[in-house]
XYZ file of C-alpha atoms in Angstrom:
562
model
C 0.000 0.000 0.000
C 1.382 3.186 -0.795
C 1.931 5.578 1.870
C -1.254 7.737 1.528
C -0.647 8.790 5.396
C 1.942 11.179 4.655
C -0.035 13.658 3.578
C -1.997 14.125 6.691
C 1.215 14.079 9.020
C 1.394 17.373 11.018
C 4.301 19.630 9.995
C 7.588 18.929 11.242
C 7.384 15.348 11.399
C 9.874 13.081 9.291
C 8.491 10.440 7.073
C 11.393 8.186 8.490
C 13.719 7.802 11.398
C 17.127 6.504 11.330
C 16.939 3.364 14.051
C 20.676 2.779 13.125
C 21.739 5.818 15.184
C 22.424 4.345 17.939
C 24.838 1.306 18.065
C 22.502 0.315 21.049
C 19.785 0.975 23.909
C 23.507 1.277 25.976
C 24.650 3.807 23.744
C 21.327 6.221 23.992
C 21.074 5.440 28.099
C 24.492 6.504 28.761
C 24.498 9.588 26.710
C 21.707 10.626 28.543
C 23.039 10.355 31.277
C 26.266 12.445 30.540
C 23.995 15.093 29.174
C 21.434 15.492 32.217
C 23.848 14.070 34.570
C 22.197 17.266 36.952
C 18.478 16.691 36.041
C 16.335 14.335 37.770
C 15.445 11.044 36.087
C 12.703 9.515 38.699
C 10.907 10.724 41.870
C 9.299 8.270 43.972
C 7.529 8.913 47.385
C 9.373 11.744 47.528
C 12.904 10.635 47.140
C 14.345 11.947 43.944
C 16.665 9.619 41.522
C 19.435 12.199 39.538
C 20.949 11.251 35.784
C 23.713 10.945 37.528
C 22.952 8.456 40.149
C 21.186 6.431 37.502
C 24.286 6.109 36.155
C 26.265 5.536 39.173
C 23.740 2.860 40.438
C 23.254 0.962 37.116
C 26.991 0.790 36.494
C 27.529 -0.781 40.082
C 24.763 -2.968 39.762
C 25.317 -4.386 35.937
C 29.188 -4.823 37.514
C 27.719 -7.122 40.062
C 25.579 -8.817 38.088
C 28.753 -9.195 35.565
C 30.685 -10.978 38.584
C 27.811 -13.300 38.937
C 29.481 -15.004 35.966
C 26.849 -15.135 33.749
C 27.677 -14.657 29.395
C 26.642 -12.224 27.721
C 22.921 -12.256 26.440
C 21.548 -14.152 29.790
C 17.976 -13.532 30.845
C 17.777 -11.330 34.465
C 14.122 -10.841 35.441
C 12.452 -7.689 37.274
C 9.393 -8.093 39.093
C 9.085 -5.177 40.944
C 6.141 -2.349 40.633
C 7.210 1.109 40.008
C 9.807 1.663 42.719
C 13.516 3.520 41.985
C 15.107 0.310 41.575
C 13.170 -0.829 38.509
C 15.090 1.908 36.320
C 18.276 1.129 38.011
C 17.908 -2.301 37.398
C 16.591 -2.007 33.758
C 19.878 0.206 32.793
C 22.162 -2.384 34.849
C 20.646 -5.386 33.415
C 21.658 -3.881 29.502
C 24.881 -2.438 30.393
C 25.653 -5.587 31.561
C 24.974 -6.949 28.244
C 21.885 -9.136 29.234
C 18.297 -9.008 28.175
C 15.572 -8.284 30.728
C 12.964 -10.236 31.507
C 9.697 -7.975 32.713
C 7.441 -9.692 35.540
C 4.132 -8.775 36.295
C 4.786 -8.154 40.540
C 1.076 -9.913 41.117
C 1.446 -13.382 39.322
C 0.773 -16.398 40.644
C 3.512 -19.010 41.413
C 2.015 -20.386 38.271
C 2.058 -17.612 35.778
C 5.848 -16.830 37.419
C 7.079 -20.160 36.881
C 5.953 -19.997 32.877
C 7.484 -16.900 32.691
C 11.153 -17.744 34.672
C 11.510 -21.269 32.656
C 10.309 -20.183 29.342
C 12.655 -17.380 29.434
C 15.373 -19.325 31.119
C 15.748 -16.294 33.543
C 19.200 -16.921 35.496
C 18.571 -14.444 37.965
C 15.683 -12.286 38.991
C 15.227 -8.633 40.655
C 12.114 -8.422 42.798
C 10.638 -6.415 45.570
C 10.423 -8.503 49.073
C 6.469 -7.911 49.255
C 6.698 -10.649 46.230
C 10.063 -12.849 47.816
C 7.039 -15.709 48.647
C 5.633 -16.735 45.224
C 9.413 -17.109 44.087
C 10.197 -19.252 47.229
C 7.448 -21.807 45.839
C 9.054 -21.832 42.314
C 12.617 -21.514 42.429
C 13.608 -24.929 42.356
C 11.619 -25.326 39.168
C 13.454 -22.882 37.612
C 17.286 -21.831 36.219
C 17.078 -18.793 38.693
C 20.838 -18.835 40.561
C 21.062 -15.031 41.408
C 18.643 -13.389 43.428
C 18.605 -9.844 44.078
C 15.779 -8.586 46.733
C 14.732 -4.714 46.901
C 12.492 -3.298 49.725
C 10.586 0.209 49.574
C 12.772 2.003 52.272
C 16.263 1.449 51.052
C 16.057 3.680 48.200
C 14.495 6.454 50.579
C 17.656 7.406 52.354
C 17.686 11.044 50.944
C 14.165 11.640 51.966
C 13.312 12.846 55.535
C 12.842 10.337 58.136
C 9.415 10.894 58.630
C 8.746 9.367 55.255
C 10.879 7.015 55.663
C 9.819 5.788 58.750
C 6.533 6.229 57.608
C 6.509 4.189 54.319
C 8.885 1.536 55.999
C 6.097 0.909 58.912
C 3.436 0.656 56.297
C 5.629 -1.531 53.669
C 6.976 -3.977 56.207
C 3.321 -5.167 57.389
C 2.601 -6.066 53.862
C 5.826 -8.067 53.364
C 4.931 -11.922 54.312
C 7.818 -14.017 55.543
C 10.065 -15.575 52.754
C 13.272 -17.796 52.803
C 15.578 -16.899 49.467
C 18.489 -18.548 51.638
C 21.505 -17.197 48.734
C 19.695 -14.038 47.702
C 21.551 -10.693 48.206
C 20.083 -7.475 49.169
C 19.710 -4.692 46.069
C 21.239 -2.361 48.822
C 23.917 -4.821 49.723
C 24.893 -5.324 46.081
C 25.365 -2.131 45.065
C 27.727 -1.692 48.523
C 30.173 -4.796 47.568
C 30.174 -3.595 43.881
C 31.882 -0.338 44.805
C 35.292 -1.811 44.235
C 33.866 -3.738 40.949
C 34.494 -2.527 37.512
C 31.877 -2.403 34.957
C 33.511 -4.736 31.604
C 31.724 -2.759 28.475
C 30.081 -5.143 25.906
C 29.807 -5.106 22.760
C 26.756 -5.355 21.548
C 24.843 -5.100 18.473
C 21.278 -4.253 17.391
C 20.174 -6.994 16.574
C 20.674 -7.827 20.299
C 17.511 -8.870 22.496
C 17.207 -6.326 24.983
C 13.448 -7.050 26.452
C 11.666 -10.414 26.510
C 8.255 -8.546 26.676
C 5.598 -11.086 27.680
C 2.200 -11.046 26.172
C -0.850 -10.683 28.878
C -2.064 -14.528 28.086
C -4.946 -13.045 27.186
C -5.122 -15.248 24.029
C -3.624 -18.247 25.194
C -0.333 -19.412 26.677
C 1.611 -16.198 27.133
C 4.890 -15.953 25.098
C 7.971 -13.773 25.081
C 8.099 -10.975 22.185
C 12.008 -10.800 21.515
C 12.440 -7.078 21.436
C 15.798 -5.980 20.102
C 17.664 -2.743 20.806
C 17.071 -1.760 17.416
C 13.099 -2.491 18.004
C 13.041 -0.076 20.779
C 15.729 2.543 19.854
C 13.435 2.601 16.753
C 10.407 3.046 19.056
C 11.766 5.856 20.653
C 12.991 8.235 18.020
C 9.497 7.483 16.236
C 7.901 8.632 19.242
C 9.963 11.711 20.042
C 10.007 12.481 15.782
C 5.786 12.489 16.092
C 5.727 14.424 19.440
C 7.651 17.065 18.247
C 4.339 19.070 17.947
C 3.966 19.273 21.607
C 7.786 18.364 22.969
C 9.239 21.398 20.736
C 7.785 23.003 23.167
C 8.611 21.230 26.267
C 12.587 21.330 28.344
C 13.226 18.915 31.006
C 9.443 17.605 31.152
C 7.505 16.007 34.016
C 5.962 12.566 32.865
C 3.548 10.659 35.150
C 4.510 7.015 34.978
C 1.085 5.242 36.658
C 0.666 2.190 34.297
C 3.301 -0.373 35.704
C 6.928 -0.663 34.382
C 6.787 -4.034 33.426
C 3.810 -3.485 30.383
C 5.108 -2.008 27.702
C 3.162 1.306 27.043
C 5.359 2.385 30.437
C 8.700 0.928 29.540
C 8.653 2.828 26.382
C 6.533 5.761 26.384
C 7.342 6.508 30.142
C 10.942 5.123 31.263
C 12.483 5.106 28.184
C 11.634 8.007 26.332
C 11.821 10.057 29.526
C 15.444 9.103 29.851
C 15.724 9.613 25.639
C 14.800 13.142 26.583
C 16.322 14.329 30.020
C 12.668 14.037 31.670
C 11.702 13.338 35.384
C 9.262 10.300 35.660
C 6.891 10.553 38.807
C 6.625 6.592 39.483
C 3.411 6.081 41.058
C 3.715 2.754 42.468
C -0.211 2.067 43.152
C -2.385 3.824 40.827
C -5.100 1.986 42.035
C -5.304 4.323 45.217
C -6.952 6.985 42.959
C -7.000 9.442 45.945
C -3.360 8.589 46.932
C -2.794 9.317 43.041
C -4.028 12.336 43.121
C -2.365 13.776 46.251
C 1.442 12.633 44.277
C 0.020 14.911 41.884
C -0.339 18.335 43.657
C 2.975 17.887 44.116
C 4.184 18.663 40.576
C 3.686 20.735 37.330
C 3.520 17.660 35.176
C 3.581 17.565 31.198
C 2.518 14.045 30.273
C 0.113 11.933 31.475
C 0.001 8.032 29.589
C -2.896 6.157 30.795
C -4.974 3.456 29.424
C -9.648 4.871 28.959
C -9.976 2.758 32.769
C -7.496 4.410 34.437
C -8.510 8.611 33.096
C -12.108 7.311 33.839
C -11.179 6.599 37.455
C -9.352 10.026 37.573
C -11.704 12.112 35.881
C -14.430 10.994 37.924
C -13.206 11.246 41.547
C -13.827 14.144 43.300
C -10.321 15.710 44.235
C -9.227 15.243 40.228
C -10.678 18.691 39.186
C -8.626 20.716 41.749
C -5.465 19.756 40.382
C -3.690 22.369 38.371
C -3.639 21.454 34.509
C -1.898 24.549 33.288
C 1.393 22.409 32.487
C -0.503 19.664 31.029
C 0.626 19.409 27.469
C 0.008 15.636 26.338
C -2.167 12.554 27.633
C -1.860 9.348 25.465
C -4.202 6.803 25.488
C -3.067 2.922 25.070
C -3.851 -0.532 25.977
C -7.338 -0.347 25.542
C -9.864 1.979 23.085
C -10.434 5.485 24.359
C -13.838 6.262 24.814
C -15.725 9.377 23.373
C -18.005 9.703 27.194
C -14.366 9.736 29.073
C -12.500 12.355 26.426
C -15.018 14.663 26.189
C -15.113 14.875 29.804
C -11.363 14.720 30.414
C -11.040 17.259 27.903
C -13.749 19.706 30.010
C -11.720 19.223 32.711
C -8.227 19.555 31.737
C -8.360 21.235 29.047
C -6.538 18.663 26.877
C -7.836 15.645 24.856
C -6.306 12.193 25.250
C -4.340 11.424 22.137
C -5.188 7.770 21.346
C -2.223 5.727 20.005
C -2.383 2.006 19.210
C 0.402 -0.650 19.544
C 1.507 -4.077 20.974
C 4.148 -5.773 23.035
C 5.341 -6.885 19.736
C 5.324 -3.563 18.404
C 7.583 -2.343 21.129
C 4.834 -1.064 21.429
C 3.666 2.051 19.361
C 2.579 1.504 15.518
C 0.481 4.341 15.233
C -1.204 7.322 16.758
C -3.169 10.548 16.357
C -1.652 14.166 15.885
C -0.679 15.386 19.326
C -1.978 18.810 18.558
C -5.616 17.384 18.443
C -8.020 17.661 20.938
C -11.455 16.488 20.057
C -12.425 12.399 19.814
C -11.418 11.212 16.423
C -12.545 7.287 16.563
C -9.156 6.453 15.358
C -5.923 5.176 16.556
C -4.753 7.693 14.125
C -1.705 7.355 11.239
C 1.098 5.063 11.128
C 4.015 6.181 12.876
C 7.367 7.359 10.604
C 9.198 4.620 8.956
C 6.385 2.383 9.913
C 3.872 0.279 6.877
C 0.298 -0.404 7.829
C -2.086 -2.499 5.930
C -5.639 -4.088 6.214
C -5.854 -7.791 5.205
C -8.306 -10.323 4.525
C -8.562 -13.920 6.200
C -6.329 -14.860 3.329
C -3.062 -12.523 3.232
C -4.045 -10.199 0.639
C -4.351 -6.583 0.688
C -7.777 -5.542 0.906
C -9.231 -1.968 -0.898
C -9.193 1.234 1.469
C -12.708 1.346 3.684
C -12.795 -2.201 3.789
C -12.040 -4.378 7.467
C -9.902 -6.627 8.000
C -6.864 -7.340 9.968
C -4.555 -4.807 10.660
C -0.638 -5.523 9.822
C 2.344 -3.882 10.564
C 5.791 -3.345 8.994
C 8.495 -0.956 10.841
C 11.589 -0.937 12.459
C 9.609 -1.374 15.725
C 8.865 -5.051 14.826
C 10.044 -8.402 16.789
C 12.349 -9.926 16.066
C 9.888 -12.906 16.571
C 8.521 -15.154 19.893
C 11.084 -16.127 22.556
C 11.985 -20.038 21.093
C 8.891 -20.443 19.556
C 9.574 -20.394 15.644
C 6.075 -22.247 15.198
C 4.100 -19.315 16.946
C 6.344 -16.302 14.950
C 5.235 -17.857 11.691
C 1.641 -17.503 12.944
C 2.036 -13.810 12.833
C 4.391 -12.897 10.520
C 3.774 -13.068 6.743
C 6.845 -13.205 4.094
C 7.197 -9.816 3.345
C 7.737 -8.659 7.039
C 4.240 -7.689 8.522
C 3.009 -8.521 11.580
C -0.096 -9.360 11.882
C -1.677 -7.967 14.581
C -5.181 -10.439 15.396
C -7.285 -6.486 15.499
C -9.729 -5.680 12.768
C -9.580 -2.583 11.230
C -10.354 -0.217 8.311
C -8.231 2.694 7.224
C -9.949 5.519 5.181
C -8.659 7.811 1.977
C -6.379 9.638 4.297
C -4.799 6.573 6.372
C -6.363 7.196 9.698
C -6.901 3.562 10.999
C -10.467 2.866 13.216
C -10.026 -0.412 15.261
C -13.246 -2.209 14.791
C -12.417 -5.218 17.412
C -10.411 -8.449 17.846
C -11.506 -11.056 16.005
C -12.295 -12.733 18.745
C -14.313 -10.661 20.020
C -16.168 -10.479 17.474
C -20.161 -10.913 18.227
C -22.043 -12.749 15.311
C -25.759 -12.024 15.764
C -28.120 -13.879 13.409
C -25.220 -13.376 10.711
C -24.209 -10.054 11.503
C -21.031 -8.659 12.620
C -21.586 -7.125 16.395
C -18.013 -5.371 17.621
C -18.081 -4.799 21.105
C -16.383 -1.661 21.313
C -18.756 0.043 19.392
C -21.343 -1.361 21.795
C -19.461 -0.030 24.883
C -18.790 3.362 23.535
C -21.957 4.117 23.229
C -23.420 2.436 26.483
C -20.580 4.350 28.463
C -21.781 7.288 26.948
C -24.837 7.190 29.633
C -24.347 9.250 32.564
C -25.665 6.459 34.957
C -22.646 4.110 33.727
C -19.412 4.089 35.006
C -17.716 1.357 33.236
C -18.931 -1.616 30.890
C -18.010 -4.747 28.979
C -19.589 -6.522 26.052
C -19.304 -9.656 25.453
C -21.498 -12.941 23.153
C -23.116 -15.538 24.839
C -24.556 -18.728 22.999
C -28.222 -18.206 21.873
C -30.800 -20.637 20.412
C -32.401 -18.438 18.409
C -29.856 -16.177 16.347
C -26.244 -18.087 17.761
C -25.004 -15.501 19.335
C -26.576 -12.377 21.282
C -25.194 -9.681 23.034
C -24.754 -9.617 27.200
C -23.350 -6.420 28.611
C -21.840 -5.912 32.045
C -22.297 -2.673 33.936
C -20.815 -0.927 36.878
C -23.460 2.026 37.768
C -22.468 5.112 38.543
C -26.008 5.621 39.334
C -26.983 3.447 41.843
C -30.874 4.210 40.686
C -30.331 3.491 37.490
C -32.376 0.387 35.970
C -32.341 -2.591 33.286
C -35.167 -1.018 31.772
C -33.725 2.785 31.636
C -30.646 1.226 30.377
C -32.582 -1.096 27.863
C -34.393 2.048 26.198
C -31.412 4.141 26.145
C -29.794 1.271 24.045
C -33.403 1.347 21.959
C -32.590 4.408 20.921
C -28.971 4.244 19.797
C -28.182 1.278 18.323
C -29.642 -0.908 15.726
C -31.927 -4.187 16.672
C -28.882 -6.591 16.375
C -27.176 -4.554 18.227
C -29.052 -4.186 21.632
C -27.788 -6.195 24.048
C -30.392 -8.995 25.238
C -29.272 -9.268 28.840
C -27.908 -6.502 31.477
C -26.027 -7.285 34.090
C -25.063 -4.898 36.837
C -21.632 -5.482 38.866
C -19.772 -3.798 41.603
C -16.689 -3.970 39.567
C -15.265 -5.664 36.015
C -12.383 -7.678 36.005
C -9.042 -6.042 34.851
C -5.775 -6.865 34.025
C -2.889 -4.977 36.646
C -2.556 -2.476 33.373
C -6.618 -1.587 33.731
C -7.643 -3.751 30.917
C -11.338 -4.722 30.960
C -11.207 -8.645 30.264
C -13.865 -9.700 28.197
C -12.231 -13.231 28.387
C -12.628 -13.878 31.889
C -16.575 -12.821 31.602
C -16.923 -15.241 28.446
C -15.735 -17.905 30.319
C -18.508 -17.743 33.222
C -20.858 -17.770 30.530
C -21.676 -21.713 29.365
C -23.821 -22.926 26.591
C -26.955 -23.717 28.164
C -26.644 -21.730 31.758
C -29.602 -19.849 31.815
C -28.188 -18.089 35.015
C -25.443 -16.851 33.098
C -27.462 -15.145 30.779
């Protein structure tokens, strides 16, 4: 497909970036850090992280890790929420010459095991709170090297109030472990004063990040990220945000979605250190209020969120108080943006949420909407420079501009393929380099792309095509609803009808209100047959609604369910 996007890229933004720049992700971190070696990198609780301690902690810590013994290219797992030591540890781990393993902090001794031996993780980095779920593991895994962080020994510089303070509250959620040969983070960084850090030499083609896929569609697998994927990643995000970063010197960014999902790694920790920023590491976004208070503290620029997460925000009552007047950019990821939670944000803030779209195995961004906008679009906008984007049908080919089908990829930003599994790379990739992504889509005359659903997802009513996120847009769009889901469940009459799951925001409001409200906006096939109201909706630790986990209490033939 020709590049018809081009013309509707805003001024100032390249067609292409140069990902060969950069010999590697080492190359970019440590110029950084000579060049803001006064700025701060991270704040956390209070306790601000310089350039130049980065660098001085990283370099210790990869040196240790280095005397471990370990070659070059071994697997060292974080699993750690958004604390100091995660950036420390992610610049240590690559200096080092290793590839970093991201852990979700909440799995299960299940999910952790899956992760440790399919990665072949020789050592991990984790927070104590989480020391117990490895202890049941371990000897199921290749993990020799254990490295264990707590929440107060990275707060020395604040005052001891806080300290004292965060180490009470910290400690009583910390269960008792037994890691017999692990070594304290703080005690590490202490015997590698005397260590030297060996350079390595490494190459682009490198892994950097095995990034691992939620599991929402199966057995959860390892994208091989490369520093070339990312380093590409981040200059095509800084070459499209030029718009609004032109603009900006030594920015604030708000890092609340975790460290170890990809829209933060990338669009928060990484670019931030790209471009001298401070990240604000929120390490429980979930206290909304607590969230807020961190955020009277500073005149922050960027705020990356997934549509759950600004919807929680926008809707609790300290949010509007906050002062906005630095707010420049708010990206929205993970998850479609709504048109009931931008419009809203937007009255509020006084600044849209830029919807971008993108996958683990996209490193993650593919493509995105001008930052200058600030109405809804619909869209996840244009492809991102040096980046190809087409719309295919069931069988490979290209199919005609305003028709769906699944959306594909090309671009520098690209895996290199799934961690030792050549069988499930094949699945995705076609011969002439695209990714494909499992999303359906249609792109129009002027290459914005609309994301109609994934295919599974997919509701077929009585023959028709029902996409769920059409579905919630609109039903979220009712000021008595605070969140929703969609999903199919089996029907004897037309195979499929549509079941939607609602949190009220309204506690008065009714099946029936909701039923005629649904009347009135959507087609017959459309309206959903049954209602449900919930207290909550399950969600990933990123804020994704999961439709799967709602399918699967539905079974054929449970009228309950229904």
């Amino acid at each position: 497909m020709d590049k018809i996007w081009l013309k509707s890229y805003p001024p100032g933004v390249p067609a292409d970036i140069d990902p060969n720049q950069y010999r590697s992700l080492v190359h970019l971190l440590e110029e950084s850090f000579q060049k803001y070696a006064d700025r701060n990198a991270f704040v956390c609780m209070d306790k601000f992280l310089s350039y130049r301690e980065l660098d001085e902690h990283s370099r210790r810590m990869g040196a240790w890790l280095q005397s471990r013994g370990m070659k070059p290219g071994a697997r060292v797992a974080i699993m750690m929420p958004n604390v100091l030591q995660y950036p420390v540890a992610i610049a240590a781990i690559l200096r080092a010459g290793y590839t970093v393993v991201n852990v979700n902090p909440l799995y299960t001794a299940r999910e952790l095991e899956h992760q440790l031996v399919d990665s072949g993780a020789e050592a991990i980095i984790i927070l104590e709170n989480f020391a117990t779920t490895l202890e049941q593991v371990l000897s199921r895994t290749s993990v020799k090297h254990i490295i264990v962080a707590s929440m107060g020994e990275m707060l020395g510089g604040a005052k001891g109030v806080i300290v004292n303070l965060v180490v009470r509250h910290v400690k009583k959620m910390v269960p008792a472990f037994s890691l017999p040969n692990a070594v304290r983070f703080k005690e590490a960084l202490g015997h590698a004063k005397s260590m030297k850090l060996t350079p390595v030499e490494l190459k682009n083609e490198d892994v950097a990040f095995l990034q691992y896929t939620g599991g929402t569609t199966g057995i959860s697998k390892g994208a091989s990220l490369t520093h070339r994927n990312v380093i590409a990643n981040l200059l095509q995000v800084e070459a499209w945000s030029v718009p609004v970063m032109g603009q900006l010197d030594n920015a604030v960014i708000v890092c609340a979605l975790p460290l170890y999902h990809i829209f933060a790694l990338t669009v928060c920790a990484m670019w931030g250190m790209r471009s001298g920023a401070t990240n604000v590491l929120i390490p429980n976004p979930r206290d909304i209020g607590g969230f807020i208070r961190e955020l009277t503290k500073y005149k922050f620029n960027i705020l990356p969120a997934v549509n759950t997460l600004y919807n929680a925000l926008v809707n609790h009552p300290d949010f509007a108080e906050l002062d906005f007047s630095h707010l420049k950019l708010c990206l929205g990821g993970g998850m479609a943006v709504q048109q009931a939670v931008n419009d809203k944000w937007l009255k509020v803030t006084g600044v849209g949420i830029i919807e971008g779209y993108g996958l683990s195995e996209t490193a993650p961004v593919a493509s995105c909407n001008r930052v200058t906008n600030k109405g809804f679009t619909g869209t996840i906008g244009l492809p991102l420079p040096s980046t190809d984007l087409t719309i295919l049908d069931d069988d490979g080919n290209e199919l005609p501009l305003g028709q769906a089908g699944e959306i594909a990829i090309r671009g520098p930003q690209v895996m290199a393929g799934y961690w030792n599994r050549p069988d499930e790379t094949a699945k995705v990739m076609t011969p002439d380099g695209y990714f494909k992504s499992g999303d359906v889509g249609v792109m129009d005359a002027d290459g914005f792309v609309k994301i109609v659903d994934r295919k599974k997802d997919m509701i077929l009513v009585s023959g028709f095509n029902v996409y769920p996120n059409e579905l919630e847009a609109v039903i979220a769009a009712h000021p008595g609803v605070l969140e929703c889901a969609c999903i199919g469940v089996p029907d004897e009459h037309s195979g499929e009808a549509v079941k939607v799951f609602v949190v009220r925001k309204d506690p008065n409001l009714t099946q029936e209100a909701l039923m005629a409200y649904c009347k009135e906006n959507l087609t017959g096939y459309k309206k959903p047959k049954y209602i449900e109201f919930r207290d909550e909706l399950p969600k990933t630790n990123v804020g994704k609604i999961l439709r799967r986990v709602l399918r699967d209490e539905v079974k054929p033939g449970d009228k309950k369910a229904a």
